[in-house]
PDB file of C-alpha atoms and ligand atoms in Angstrom:
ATOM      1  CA  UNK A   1      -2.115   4.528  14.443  1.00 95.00           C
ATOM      2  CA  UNK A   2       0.263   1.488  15.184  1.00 94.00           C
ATOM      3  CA  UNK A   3       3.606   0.385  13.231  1.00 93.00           C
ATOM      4  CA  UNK A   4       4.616  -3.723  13.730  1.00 93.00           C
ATOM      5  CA  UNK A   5       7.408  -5.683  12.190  1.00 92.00           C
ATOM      6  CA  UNK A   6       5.384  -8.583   9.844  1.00 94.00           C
ATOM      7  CA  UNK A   7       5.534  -9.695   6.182  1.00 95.00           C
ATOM      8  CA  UNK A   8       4.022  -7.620   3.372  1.00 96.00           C
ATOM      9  CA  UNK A   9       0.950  -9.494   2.166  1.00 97.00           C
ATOM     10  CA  UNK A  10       0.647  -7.562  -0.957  1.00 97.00           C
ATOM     11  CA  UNK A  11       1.732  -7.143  -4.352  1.00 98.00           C
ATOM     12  CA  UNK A  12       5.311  -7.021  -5.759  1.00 98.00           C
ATOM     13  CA  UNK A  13       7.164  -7.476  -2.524  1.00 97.00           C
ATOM     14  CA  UNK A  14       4.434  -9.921  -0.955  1.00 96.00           C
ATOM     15  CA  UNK A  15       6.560 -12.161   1.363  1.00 95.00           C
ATOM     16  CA  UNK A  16       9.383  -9.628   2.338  1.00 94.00           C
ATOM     17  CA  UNK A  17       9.633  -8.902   5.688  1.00 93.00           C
ATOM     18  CA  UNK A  18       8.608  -5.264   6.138  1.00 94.00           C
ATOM     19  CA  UNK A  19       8.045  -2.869   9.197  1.00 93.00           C
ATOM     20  CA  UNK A  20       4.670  -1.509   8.608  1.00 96.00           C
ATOM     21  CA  UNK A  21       3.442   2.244   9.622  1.00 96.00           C
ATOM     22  CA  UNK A  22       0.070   2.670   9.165  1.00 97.00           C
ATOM     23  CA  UNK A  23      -0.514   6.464  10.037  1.00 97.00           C
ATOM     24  CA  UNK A  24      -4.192   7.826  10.832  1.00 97.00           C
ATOM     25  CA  UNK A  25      -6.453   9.508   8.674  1.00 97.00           C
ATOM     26  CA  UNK A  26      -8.164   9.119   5.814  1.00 98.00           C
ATOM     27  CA  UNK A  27     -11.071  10.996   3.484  1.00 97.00           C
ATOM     28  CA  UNK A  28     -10.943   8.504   0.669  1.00 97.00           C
ATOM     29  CA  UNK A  29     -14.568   6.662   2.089  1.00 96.00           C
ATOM     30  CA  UNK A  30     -14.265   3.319   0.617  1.00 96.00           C
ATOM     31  CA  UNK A  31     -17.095   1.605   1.703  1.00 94.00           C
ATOM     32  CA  UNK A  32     -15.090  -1.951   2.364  1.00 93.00           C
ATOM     33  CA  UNK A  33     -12.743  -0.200   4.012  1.00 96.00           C
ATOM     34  CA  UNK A  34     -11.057  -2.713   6.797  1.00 91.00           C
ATOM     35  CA  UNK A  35      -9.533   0.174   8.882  1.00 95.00           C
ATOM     36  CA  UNK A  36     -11.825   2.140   9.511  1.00 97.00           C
ATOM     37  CA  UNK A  37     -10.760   2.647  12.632  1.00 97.00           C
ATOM     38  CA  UNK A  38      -7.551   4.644  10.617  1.00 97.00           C
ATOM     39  CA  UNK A  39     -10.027   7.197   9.476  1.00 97.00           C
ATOM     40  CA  UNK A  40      -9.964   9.415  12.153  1.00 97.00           C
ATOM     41  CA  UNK A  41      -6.607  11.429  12.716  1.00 95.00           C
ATOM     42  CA  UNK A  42      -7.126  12.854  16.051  1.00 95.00           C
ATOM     43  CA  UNK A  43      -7.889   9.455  17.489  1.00 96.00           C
ATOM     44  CA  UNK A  44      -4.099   8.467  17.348  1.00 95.00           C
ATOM     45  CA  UNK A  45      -1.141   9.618  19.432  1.00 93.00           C
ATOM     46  CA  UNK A  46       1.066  11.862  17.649  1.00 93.00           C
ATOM     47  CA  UNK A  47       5.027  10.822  17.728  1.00 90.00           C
ATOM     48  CA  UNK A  48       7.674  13.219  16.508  1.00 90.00           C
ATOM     49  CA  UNK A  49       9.786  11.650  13.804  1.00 89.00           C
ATOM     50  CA  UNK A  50      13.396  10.733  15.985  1.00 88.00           C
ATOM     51  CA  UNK A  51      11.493   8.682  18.823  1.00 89.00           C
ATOM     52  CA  UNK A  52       9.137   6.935  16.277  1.00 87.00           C
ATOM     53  CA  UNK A  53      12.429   5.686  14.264  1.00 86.00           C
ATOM     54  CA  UNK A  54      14.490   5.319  17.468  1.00 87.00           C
ATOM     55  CA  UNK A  55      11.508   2.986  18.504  1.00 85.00           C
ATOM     56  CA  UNK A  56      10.923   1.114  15.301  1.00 84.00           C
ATOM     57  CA  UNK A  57      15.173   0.487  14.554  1.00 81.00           C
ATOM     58  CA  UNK A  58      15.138  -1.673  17.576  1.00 84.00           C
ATOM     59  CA  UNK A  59      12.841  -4.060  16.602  1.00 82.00           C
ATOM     60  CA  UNK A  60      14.856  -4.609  13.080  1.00 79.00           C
ATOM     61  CA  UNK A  61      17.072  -7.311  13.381  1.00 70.00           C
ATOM     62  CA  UNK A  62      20.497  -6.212  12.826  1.00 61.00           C
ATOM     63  CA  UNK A  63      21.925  -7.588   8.815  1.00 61.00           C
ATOM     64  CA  UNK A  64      25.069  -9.114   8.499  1.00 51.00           C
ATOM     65  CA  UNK A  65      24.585  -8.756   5.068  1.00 55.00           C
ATOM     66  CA  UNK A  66      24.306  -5.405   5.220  1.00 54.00           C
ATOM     67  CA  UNK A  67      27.322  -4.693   7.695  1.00 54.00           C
ATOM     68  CA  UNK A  68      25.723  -5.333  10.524  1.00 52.00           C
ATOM     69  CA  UNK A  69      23.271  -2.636  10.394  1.00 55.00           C
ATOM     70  CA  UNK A  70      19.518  -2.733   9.077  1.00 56.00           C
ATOM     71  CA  UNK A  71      20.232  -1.525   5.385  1.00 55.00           C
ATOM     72  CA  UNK A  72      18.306  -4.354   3.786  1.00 69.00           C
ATOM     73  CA  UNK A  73      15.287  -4.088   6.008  1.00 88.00           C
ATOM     74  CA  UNK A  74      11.886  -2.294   4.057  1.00 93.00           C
ATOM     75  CA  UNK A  75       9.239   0.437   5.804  1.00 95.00           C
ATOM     76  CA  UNK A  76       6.036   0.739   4.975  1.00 97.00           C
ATOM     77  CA  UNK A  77       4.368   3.402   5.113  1.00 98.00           C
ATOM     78  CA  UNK A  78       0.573   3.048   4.899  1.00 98.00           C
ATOM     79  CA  UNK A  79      -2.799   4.754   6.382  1.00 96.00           C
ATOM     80  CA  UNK A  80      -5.799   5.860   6.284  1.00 96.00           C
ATOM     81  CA  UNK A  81      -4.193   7.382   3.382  1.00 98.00           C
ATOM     82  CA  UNK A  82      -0.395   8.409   4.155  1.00 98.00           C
ATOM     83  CA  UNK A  83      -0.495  11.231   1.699  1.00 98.00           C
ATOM     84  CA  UNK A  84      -2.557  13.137   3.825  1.00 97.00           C
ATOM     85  CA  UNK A  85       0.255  14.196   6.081  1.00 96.00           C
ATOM     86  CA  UNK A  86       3.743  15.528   4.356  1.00 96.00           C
ATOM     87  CA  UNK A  87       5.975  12.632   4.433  1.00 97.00           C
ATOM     88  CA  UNK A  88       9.311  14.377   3.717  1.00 97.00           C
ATOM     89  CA  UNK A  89      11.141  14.196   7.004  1.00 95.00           C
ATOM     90  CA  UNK A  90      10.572  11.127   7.778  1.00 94.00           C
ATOM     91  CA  UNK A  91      11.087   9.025   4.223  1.00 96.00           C
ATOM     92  CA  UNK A  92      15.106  11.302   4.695  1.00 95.00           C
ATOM     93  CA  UNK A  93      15.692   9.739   8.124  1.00 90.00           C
ATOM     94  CA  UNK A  94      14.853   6.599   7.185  1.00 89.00           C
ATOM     95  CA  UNK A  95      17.043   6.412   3.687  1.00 90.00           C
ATOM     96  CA  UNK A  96      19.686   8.529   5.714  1.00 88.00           C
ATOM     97  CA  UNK A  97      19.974   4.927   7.744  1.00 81.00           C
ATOM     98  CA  UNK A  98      19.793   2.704   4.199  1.00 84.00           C
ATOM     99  CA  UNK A  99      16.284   1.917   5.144  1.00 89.00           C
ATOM    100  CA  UNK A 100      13.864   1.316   1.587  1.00 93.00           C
ATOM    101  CA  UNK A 101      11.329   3.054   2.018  1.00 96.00           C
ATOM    102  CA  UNK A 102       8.196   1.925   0.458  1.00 98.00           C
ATOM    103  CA  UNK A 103       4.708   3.852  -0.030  1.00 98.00           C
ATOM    104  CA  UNK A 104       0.941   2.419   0.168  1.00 98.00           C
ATOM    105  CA  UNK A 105      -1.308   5.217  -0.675  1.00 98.00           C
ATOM    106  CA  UNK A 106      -4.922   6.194  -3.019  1.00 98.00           C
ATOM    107  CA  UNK A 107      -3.006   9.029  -4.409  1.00 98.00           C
ATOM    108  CA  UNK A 108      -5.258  11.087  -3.294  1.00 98.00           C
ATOM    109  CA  UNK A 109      -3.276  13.960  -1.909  1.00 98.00           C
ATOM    110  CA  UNK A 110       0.162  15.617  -3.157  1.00 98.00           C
ATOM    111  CA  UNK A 111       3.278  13.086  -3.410  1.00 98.00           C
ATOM    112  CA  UNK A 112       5.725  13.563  -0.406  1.00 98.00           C
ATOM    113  CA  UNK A 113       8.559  12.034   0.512  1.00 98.00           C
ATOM    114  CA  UNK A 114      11.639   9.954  -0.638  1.00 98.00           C
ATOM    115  CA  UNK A 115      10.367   6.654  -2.023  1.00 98.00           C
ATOM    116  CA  UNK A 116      12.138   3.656  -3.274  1.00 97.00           C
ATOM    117  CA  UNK A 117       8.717   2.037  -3.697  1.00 98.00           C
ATOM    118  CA  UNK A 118       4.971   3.703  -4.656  1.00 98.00           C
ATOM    119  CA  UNK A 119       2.202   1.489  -4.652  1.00 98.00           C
ATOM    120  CA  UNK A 120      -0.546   3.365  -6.081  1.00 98.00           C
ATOM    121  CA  UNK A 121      -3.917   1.927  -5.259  1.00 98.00           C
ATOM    122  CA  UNK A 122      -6.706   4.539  -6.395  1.00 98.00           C
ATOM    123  CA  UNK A 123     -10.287   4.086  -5.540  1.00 97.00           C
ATOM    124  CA  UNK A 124     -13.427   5.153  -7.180  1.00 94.00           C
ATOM    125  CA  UNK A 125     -14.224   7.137  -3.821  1.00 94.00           C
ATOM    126  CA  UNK A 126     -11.503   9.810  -4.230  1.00 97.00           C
ATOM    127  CA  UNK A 127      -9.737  10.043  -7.856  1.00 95.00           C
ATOM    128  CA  UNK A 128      -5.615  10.122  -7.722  1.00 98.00           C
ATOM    129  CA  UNK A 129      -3.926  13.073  -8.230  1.00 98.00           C
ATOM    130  CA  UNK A 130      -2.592  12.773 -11.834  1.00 97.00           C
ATOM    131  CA  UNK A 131       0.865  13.779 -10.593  1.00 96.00           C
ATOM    132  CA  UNK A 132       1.349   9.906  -9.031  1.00 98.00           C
ATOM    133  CA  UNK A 133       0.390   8.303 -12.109  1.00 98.00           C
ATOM    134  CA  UNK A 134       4.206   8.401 -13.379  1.00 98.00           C
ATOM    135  CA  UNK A 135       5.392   8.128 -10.172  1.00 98.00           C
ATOM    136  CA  UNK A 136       4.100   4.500  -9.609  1.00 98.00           C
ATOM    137  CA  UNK A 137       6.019   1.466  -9.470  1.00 98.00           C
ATOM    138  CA  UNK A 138       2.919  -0.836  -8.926  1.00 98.00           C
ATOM    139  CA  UNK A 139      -0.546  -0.450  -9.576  1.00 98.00           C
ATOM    140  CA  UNK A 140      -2.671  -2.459  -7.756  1.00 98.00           C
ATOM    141  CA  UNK A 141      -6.545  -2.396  -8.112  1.00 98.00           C
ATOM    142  CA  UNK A 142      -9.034  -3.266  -5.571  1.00 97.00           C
ATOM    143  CA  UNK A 143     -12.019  -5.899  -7.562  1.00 98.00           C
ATOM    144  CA  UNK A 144     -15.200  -5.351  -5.604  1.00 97.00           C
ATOM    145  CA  UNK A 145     -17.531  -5.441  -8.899  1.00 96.00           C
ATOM    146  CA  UNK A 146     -17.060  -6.864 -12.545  1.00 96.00           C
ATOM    147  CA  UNK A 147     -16.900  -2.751 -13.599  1.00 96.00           C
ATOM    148  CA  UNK A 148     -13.782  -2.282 -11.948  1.00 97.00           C
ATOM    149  CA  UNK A 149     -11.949  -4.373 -14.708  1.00 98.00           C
ATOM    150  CA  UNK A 150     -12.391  -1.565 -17.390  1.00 98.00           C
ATOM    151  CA  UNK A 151     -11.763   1.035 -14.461  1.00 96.00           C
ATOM    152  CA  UNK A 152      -8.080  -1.262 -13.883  1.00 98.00           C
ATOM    153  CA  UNK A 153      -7.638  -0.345 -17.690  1.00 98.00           C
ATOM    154  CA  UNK A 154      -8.437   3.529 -17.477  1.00 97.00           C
ATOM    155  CA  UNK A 155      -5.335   3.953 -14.595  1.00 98.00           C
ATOM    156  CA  UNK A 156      -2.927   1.248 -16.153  1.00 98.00           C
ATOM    157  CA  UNK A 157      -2.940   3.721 -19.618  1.00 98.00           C
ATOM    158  CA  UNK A 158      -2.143   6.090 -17.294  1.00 98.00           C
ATOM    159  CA  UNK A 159       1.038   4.672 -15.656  1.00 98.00           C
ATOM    160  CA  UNK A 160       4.709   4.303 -16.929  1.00 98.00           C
ATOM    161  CA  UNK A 161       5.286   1.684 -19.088  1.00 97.00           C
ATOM    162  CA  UNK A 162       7.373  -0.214 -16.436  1.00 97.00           C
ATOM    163  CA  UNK A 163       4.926   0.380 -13.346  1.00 98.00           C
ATOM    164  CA  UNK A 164       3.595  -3.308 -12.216  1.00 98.00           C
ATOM    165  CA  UNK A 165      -0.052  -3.810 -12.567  1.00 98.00           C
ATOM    166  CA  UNK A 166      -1.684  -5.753  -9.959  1.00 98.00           C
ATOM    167  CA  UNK A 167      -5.514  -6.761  -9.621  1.00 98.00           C
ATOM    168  CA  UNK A 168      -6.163  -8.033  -5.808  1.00 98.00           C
ATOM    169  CA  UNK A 169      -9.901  -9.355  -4.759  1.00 98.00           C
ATOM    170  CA  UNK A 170     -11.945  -7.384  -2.221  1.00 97.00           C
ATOM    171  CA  UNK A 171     -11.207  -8.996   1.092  1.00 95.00           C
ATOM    172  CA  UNK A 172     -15.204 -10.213   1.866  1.00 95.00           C
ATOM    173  CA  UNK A 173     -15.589 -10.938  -2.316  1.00 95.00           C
ATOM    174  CA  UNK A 174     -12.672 -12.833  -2.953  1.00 96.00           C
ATOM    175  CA  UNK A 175     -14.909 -15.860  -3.734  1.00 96.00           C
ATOM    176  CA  UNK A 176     -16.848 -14.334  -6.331  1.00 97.00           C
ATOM    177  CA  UNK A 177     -14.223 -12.302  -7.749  1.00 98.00           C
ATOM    178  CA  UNK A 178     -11.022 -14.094  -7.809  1.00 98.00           C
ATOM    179  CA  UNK A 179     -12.395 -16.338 -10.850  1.00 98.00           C
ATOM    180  CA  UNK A 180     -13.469 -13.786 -12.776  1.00 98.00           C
ATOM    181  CA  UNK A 181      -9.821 -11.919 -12.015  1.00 98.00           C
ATOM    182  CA  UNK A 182      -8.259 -15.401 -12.929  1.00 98.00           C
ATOM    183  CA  UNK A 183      -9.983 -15.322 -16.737  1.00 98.00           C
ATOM    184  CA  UNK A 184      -9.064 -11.590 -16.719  1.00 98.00           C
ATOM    185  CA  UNK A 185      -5.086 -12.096 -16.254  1.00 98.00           C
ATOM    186  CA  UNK A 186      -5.212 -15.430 -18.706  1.00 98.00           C
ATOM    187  CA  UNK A 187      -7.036 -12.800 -21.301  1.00 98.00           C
ATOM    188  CA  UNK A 188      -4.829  -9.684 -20.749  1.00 98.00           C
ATOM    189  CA  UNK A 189      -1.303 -11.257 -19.237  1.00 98.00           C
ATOM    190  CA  UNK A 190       0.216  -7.612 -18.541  1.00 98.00           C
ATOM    191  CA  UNK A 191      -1.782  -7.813 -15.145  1.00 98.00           C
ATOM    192  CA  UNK A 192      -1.168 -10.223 -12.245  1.00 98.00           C
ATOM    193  CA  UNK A 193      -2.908 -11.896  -9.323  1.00 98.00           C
ATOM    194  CA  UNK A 194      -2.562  -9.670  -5.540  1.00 98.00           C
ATOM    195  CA  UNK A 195      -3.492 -11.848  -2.600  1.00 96.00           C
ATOM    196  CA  UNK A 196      -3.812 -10.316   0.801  1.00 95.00           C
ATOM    197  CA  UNK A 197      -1.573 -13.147   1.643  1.00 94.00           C
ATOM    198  CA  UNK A 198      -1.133 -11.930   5.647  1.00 95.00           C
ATOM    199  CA  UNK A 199      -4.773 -12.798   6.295  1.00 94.00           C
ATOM    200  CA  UNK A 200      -4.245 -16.011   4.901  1.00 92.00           C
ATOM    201  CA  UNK A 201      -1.539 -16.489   7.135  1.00 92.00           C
ATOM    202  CA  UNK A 202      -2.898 -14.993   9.926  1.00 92.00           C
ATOM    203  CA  UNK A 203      -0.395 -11.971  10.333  1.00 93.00           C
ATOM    204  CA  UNK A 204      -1.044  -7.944  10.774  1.00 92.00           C
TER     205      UNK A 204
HETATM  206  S1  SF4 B   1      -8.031   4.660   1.071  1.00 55.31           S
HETATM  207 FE1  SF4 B   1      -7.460   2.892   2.343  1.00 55.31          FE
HETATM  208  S2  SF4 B   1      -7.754   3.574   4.487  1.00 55.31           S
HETATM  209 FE2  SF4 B   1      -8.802   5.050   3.161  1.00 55.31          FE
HETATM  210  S3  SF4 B   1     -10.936   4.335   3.109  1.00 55.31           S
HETATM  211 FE3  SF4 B   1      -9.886   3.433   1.324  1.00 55.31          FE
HETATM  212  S4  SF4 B   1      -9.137   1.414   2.009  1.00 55.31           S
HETATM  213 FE4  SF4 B   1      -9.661   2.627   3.864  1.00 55.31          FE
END
């Protein structure tokens, strides 16, 4: 659907510089959805893998750090929902050039791919596939309604004991819910506090 060179707003890397690419399609149905316009697979071009990574390693800024290639620099891949499609291929071309490659998905579908990174967000619209669950390095759960604390709980018993658990306000609720999320993390201090920081800032 697009792929852009920003910060990621979200979550345990929140602030890193991160190539985003945010591949169409998605079944999930969430009804605050704010990409809808991702749903839809057949209404985005199709790449093939070398000239979508030829494209996206020239707008990297070379490392010095990392001997003057781009080893340090993060992809994201994202959707729709990501899983959908089978990410193998591409997650190996990007490690193969010491890219970290980092996954956003509802865990809806099988896991593909290489990842140095899942962020599991399930939804209520479309359970995860339970194969994820140990997979997960950060679960972060969407608050739209008070019930969604005690459906937080039901998915962090379900991850490894060193996943990161992340509760993040609903976009067009944050006003309502980010105090109630605020008592929640002072009463249970294993979670912590996701802002969509890039729409703060005003970024993709
Ligand atoms: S899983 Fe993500 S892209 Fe799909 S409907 Fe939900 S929020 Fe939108």
């Amino acid at each position: 659907m697009e792929h852009f060179y920003t910060l990621q707003g979200e979550g345990f890397h929140q602030g890193k510089a991160a190539y985003f690419i945010r591949l169409g399609g998605c079944d999930v149905g969430c009804i605050w959805c704010d990409v809808k316009e991702s749903w839809d697979t057949d209404k985005h071009p199709k790449y093939d893998i070398g000239s979508l990574i030829a494209d996206i390693k020239k707008n990297i800024p070379v490392s010095p750090s990392a001997g003057g290639g781009q080893g340090e620099a993060i992809v994201v891949i994202t959707g729709g929902e990501p899983l959908m499609h089978d990410l193998s291929e591409l997650t190996k071309e990007f490690q193969a050039g010491g890219f970290k490659t980092h996954l956003e998905t509802s865990g809806a579908y099988p896991l593909t791919g290489s990842w140095d990174w899942i962020c599991l967000s399930p939804k209520k619209f479309k359970a995860p596939l339970p194969g994820i669950l140990p997979e997960a390095h950060e679960l972060k759960v969407v608050v739209f309604n008070k019930s969604d604390f005690e459906w937080a709980e039901k998915y962090a018993a379900r991850v490894s004991s060193i996943c990161k658990l992340y509760l993040q306000p609903e976009w067009d609720k944050a006003s309502q819910m980010t105090p109630l999320i605020i008592d929640y993390i002072k009463a249970n201090p294993k979670w912590e506090l996701s802002l969509q920081i890039h729409k703060y800032i005003n970024v993709p």
